[in-house]
């Protein structure tokens, strides 16, 4: 007997996606760090990435990196969130590398690395307009690079990187990534050696890879979303045909089926989340309620029904309502409905203790 909601993780499909991404990037001389934070760093997901050929695994959370390092000691680990000063000791123990933008933290990392007799790799982040992490003053960035190179014996200046598309929704393009390559050149002049990595972003940089316009010199990407799923393609307006979207399938159980009006009756105030909704009156419709809600899945409107004629109407913390009027197959209480998911859904589903996970 399965428990529901159930998240099926199809490991061979995931491994296939990992191989496609790894090979596509390798053919252009780009090293890939596979980012697993979108799947809560689930070890089965990490294993599929590694089986697919990825040798560097990244996450934003130290507890995930710790589990990854313990399960796969020979795999390179990267922290994609700049470290908290309070976690530098765990950082040097469980992450081989981290993205950084603050000298205070970098000095603490150097001390922690000395204490644990480690060499920790630093990728300095440049903010090229998206306005999340990174040096905005490029001279300051170069100053930090020189300081790490000369004054921090327990740190290795691995490279420079940037992040785009996350806060400011700025698109990766030849101009901003070209600037990153220029910055790398200036650092290399200042320290008199080549950097290993010029890290040109995340899934949102893949359009440039696919149309072969990624500026020469970018040789590392940190990709999560587009190995796990495909919704980033629709949001960034590109198509990566060889990547499949069905590595994760959600199954939720039907707990009510009834004919009801499509427009609520009475005075409309606000819903469970303080929003004033609007409703289209489509007359009486057949509706089913599923035992899954925002707490387990995030925004249920992003779920993609795998049965024709099933349409998501809405939901609340622990219920999802679907319209099944146009559904050819009969749906009854106790049946399950399957959905493909978007990144937000995966983020919630993989960390919910109420969602069973099954590796297939
Ligand atoms: C999350 C994250 C990534 C991976 O982004 P995807 O959209 O999942 O490919 C890369 N870099 C940084 C800094 C991140 O925070």
PDB file of C-alpha atoms in Angstrom, residues 13-135:
ATOM      1  CA  UNK A  13      14.997   9.695 -16.046  1.00  0.00           C
ATOM      2  CA  UNK A  14      16.830  12.012 -13.676  1.00  0.00           C
ATOM      3  CA  UNK A  15      20.138  10.326 -14.447  1.00  0.00           C
ATOM      4  CA  UNK A  16      19.405  10.743 -18.167  1.00  0.00           C
ATOM      5  CA  UNK A  17      18.820  14.485 -17.638  1.00  0.00           C
ATOM      6  CA  UNK A  18      22.072  14.755 -15.675  1.00  0.00           C
ATOM      7  CA  UNK A  19      24.006  13.042 -18.467  1.00  0.00           C
ATOM      8  CA  UNK A  20      22.454  15.261 -21.146  1.00  0.00           C
ATOM      9  CA  UNK A  21      23.360  18.405 -19.191  1.00  0.00           C
ATOM     10  CA  UNK A  22      26.857  17.190 -18.327  1.00  0.00           C
ATOM     11  CA  UNK A  23      27.629  16.205 -21.943  1.00  0.00           C
ATOM     12  CA  UNK A  24      26.123  19.350 -23.481  1.00  0.00           C
ATOM     13  CA  UNK A  25      28.219  21.587 -21.246  1.00  0.00           C
ATOM     14  CA  UNK A  26      31.374  19.452 -21.519  1.00  0.00           C
ATOM     15  CA  UNK A  27      31.207  19.655 -25.309  1.00  0.00           C
ATOM     16  CA  UNK A  28      31.619  23.441 -24.935  1.00  0.00           C
ATOM     17  CA  UNK A  29      34.375  23.158 -22.336  1.00  0.00           C
ATOM     18  CA  UNK A  30      32.107  24.047 -19.425  1.00  0.00           C
ATOM     19  CA  UNK A  31      32.372  22.381 -16.000  1.00  0.00           C
ATOM     20  CA  UNK A  32      29.014  21.681 -14.343  1.00  0.00           C
ATOM     21  CA  UNK A  33      28.097  21.854 -10.689  1.00  0.00           C
ATOM     22  CA  UNK A  34      24.716  20.117 -10.289  1.00  0.00           C
ATOM     23  CA  UNK A  35      22.533  22.066  -7.841  1.00  0.00           C
ATOM     24  CA  UNK A  36      20.250  19.889  -5.701  1.00  0.00           C
ATOM     25  CA  UNK A  37      18.660  22.462  -3.352  1.00  0.00           C
ATOM     26  CA  UNK A  38      15.416  22.370  -5.394  1.00  0.00           C
ATOM     27  CA  UNK A  39      14.979  18.740  -4.330  1.00  0.00           C
ATOM     28  CA  UNK A  40      15.987  19.332  -0.691  1.00  0.00           C
ATOM     29  CA  UNK A  41      19.322  17.645  -1.401  1.00  0.00           C
ATOM     30  CA  UNK A  42      17.634  14.223  -1.317  1.00  0.00           C
ATOM     31  CA  UNK A  43      20.415  11.673  -1.426  1.00  0.00           C
ATOM     32  CA  UNK A  44      18.623   9.604  -4.094  1.00  0.00           C
ATOM     33  CA  UNK A  45      18.533  12.684  -6.310  1.00  0.00           C
ATOM     34  CA  UNK A  46      22.205  13.383  -5.643  1.00  0.00           C
ATOM     35  CA  UNK A  47      23.010   9.775  -6.562  1.00  0.00           C
ATOM     36  CA  UNK A  48      21.193  10.114  -9.896  1.00  0.00           C
ATOM     37  CA  UNK A  49      23.204  13.279 -10.657  1.00  0.00           C
ATOM     38  CA  UNK A  50      26.443  11.454  -9.843  1.00  0.00           C
ATOM     39  CA  UNK A  51      25.433   8.318 -11.772  1.00  0.00           C
ATOM     40  CA  UNK A  52      24.703  10.638 -14.697  1.00  0.00           C
ATOM     41  CA  UNK A  53      28.313  11.818 -14.643  1.00  0.00           C
ATOM     42  CA  UNK A  54      28.227  15.025 -12.570  1.00  0.00           C
ATOM     43  CA  UNK A  55      31.255  15.353 -10.273  1.00  0.00           C
ATOM     44  CA  UNK A  56      30.513  18.588  -8.419  1.00  0.00           C
ATOM     45  CA  UNK A  57      27.302  18.890  -6.389  1.00  0.00           C
ATOM     46  CA  UNK A  58      25.988  22.209  -5.063  1.00  0.00           C
ATOM     47  CA  UNK A  59      23.413  23.342  -2.539  1.00  0.00           C
ATOM     48  CA  UNK A  60      22.448  26.454  -0.614  1.00  0.00           C
ATOM     49  CA  UNK A  61      22.079  24.616   2.705  1.00  0.00           C
ATOM     50  CA  UNK A  62      24.956  23.317   4.795  1.00  0.00           C
ATOM     51  CA  UNK A  63      22.942  20.417   6.240  1.00  0.00           C
ATOM     52  CA  UNK A  64      22.391  19.159   2.678  1.00  0.00           C
ATOM     53  CA  UNK A  65      26.092  19.559   1.849  1.00  0.00           C
ATOM     54  CA  UNK A  66      26.991  17.669   5.036  1.00  0.00           C
ATOM     55  CA  UNK A  67      24.816  14.709   4.046  1.00  0.00           C
ATOM     56  CA  UNK A  68      26.213  14.759   0.509  1.00  0.00           C
ATOM     57  CA  UNK A  69      29.831  14.841   1.742  1.00  0.00           C
ATOM     58  CA  UNK A  70      29.174  11.996   4.165  1.00  0.00           C
ATOM     59  CA  UNK A  71      27.472   9.843   1.512  1.00  0.00           C
ATOM     60  CA  UNK A  72      29.921  10.644  -1.317  1.00  0.00           C
ATOM     61  CA  UNK A  73      33.279  11.731   0.176  1.00  0.00           C
ATOM     62  CA  UNK A  74      35.040  11.929  -3.192  1.00  0.00           C
ATOM     63  CA  UNK A  75      32.453  14.240  -4.784  1.00  0.00           C
ATOM     64  CA  UNK A  76      33.272  17.955  -4.959  1.00  0.00           C
ATOM     65  CA  UNK A  77      30.769  20.079  -2.987  1.00  0.00           C
ATOM     66  CA  UNK A  78      29.912  23.747  -3.532  1.00  0.00           C
ATOM     67  CA  UNK A  79      27.846  26.122  -1.405  1.00  0.00           C
ATOM     68  CA  UNK A  80      25.836  28.419  -3.672  1.00  0.00           C
ATOM     69  CA  UNK A  81      24.632  30.611  -0.842  1.00  0.00           C
ATOM     70  CA  UNK A  82      27.351  32.867   0.532  1.00  0.00           C
ATOM     71  CA  UNK A  83      28.200  31.523   4.021  1.00  0.00           C
ATOM     72  CA  UNK A  84      26.872  32.819   7.312  1.00  0.00           C
ATOM     73  CA  UNK A  85      29.771  33.846   9.561  1.00  0.00           C
ATOM     74  CA  UNK A  86      28.252  31.499  12.160  1.00  0.00           C
ATOM     75  CA  UNK A  87      28.614  28.435   9.893  1.00  0.00           C
ATOM     76  CA  UNK A  88      32.197  28.789   8.618  1.00  0.00           C
ATOM     77  CA  UNK A  89      33.448  25.711  10.478  1.00  0.00           C
ATOM     78  CA  UNK A  90      30.798  23.438   8.966  1.00  0.00           C
ATOM     79  CA  UNK A  91      31.377  25.190   5.637  1.00  0.00           C
ATOM     80  CA  UNK A  92      35.050  24.206   5.443  1.00  0.00           C
ATOM     81  CA  UNK A  93      34.302  20.687   6.673  1.00  0.00           C
ATOM     82  CA  UNK A  94      31.480  19.850   4.263  1.00  0.00           C
ATOM     83  CA  UNK A  95      31.894  22.202   1.293  1.00  0.00           C
ATOM     84  CA  UNK A  96      35.027  22.114  -0.820  1.00  0.00           C
ATOM     85  CA  UNK A  97      34.093  25.491  -2.283  1.00  0.00           C
ATOM     86  CA  UNK A  98      31.773  28.418  -1.589  1.00  0.00           C
ATOM     87  CA  UNK A  99      30.578  31.543  -3.346  1.00  0.00           C
ATOM     88  CA  UNK A 100      31.629  34.664  -1.403  1.00  0.00           C
ATOM     89  CA  UNK A 101      31.299  38.445  -1.380  1.00  0.00           C
ATOM     90  CA  UNK A 102      32.318  39.571   2.145  1.00  0.00           C
ATOM     91  CA  UNK A 103      35.901  39.896   3.372  1.00  0.00           C
ATOM     92  CA  UNK A 104      34.777  39.442   7.007  1.00  0.00           C
ATOM     93  CA  UNK A 105      33.435  35.987   6.203  1.00  0.00           C
ATOM     94  CA  UNK A 106      36.358  35.101   3.945  1.00  0.00           C
ATOM     95  CA  UNK A 107      38.823  35.778   6.795  1.00  0.00           C
ATOM     96  CA  UNK A 108      36.750  33.567   9.109  1.00  0.00           C
ATOM     97  CA  UNK A 109      36.781  30.819   6.461  1.00  0.00           C
ATOM     98  CA  UNK A 110      40.568  31.060   6.322  1.00  0.00           C
ATOM     99  CA  UNK A 111      40.790  30.611  10.116  1.00  0.00           C
ATOM    100  CA  UNK A 112      38.313  27.729  10.105  1.00  0.00           C
ATOM    101  CA  UNK A 113      40.169  26.017   7.264  1.00  0.00           C
ATOM    102  CA  UNK A 114      43.394  26.312   9.252  1.00  0.00           C
ATOM    103  CA  UNK A 115      41.702  24.770  12.303  1.00  0.00           C
ATOM    104  CA  UNK A 116      40.489  21.755  10.298  1.00  0.00           C
ATOM    105  CA  UNK A 117      43.640  21.548   8.207  1.00  0.00           C
ATOM    106  CA  UNK A 118      41.706  22.096   4.968  1.00  0.00           C
ATOM    107  CA  UNK A 119      42.077  24.111   1.798  1.00  0.00           C
ATOM    108  CA  UNK A 120      38.758  25.813   1.012  1.00  0.00           C
ATOM    109  CA  UNK A 121      38.040  27.157  -2.469  1.00  0.00           C
ATOM    110  CA  UNK A 122      36.596  30.646  -2.898  1.00  0.00           C
ATOM    111  CA  UNK A 123      34.584  31.868  -5.866  1.00  0.00           C
ATOM    112  CA  UNK A 124      34.195  35.637  -5.626  1.00  0.00           C
ATOM    113  CA  UNK A 125      30.824  36.892  -6.803  1.00  0.00           C
ATOM    114  CA  UNK A 126      30.359  39.975  -8.982  1.00  0.00           C
ATOM    115  CA  UNK A 127      26.965  41.679  -9.010  1.00  0.00           C
ATOM    116  CA  UNK A 128      26.347  42.600 -12.638  1.00  0.00           C
ATOM    117  CA  UNK A 129      22.919  44.139 -12.110  1.00  0.00           C
ATOM    118  CA  UNK A 130      20.607  41.495 -10.674  1.00  0.00           C
ATOM    119  CA  UNK A 131      21.213  43.020  -7.213  1.00  0.00           C
ATOM    120  CA  UNK A 132      21.337  39.941  -5.062  1.00  0.00           C
ATOM    121  CA  UNK A 133      24.782  38.783  -3.800  1.00  0.00           C
ATOM    122  CA  UNK A 134      28.123  39.944  -5.121  1.00  0.00           C
ATOM    123  CA  UNK A 135      30.583  42.843  -5.214  1.00  0.00           C
TER     124      UNK A 135
END
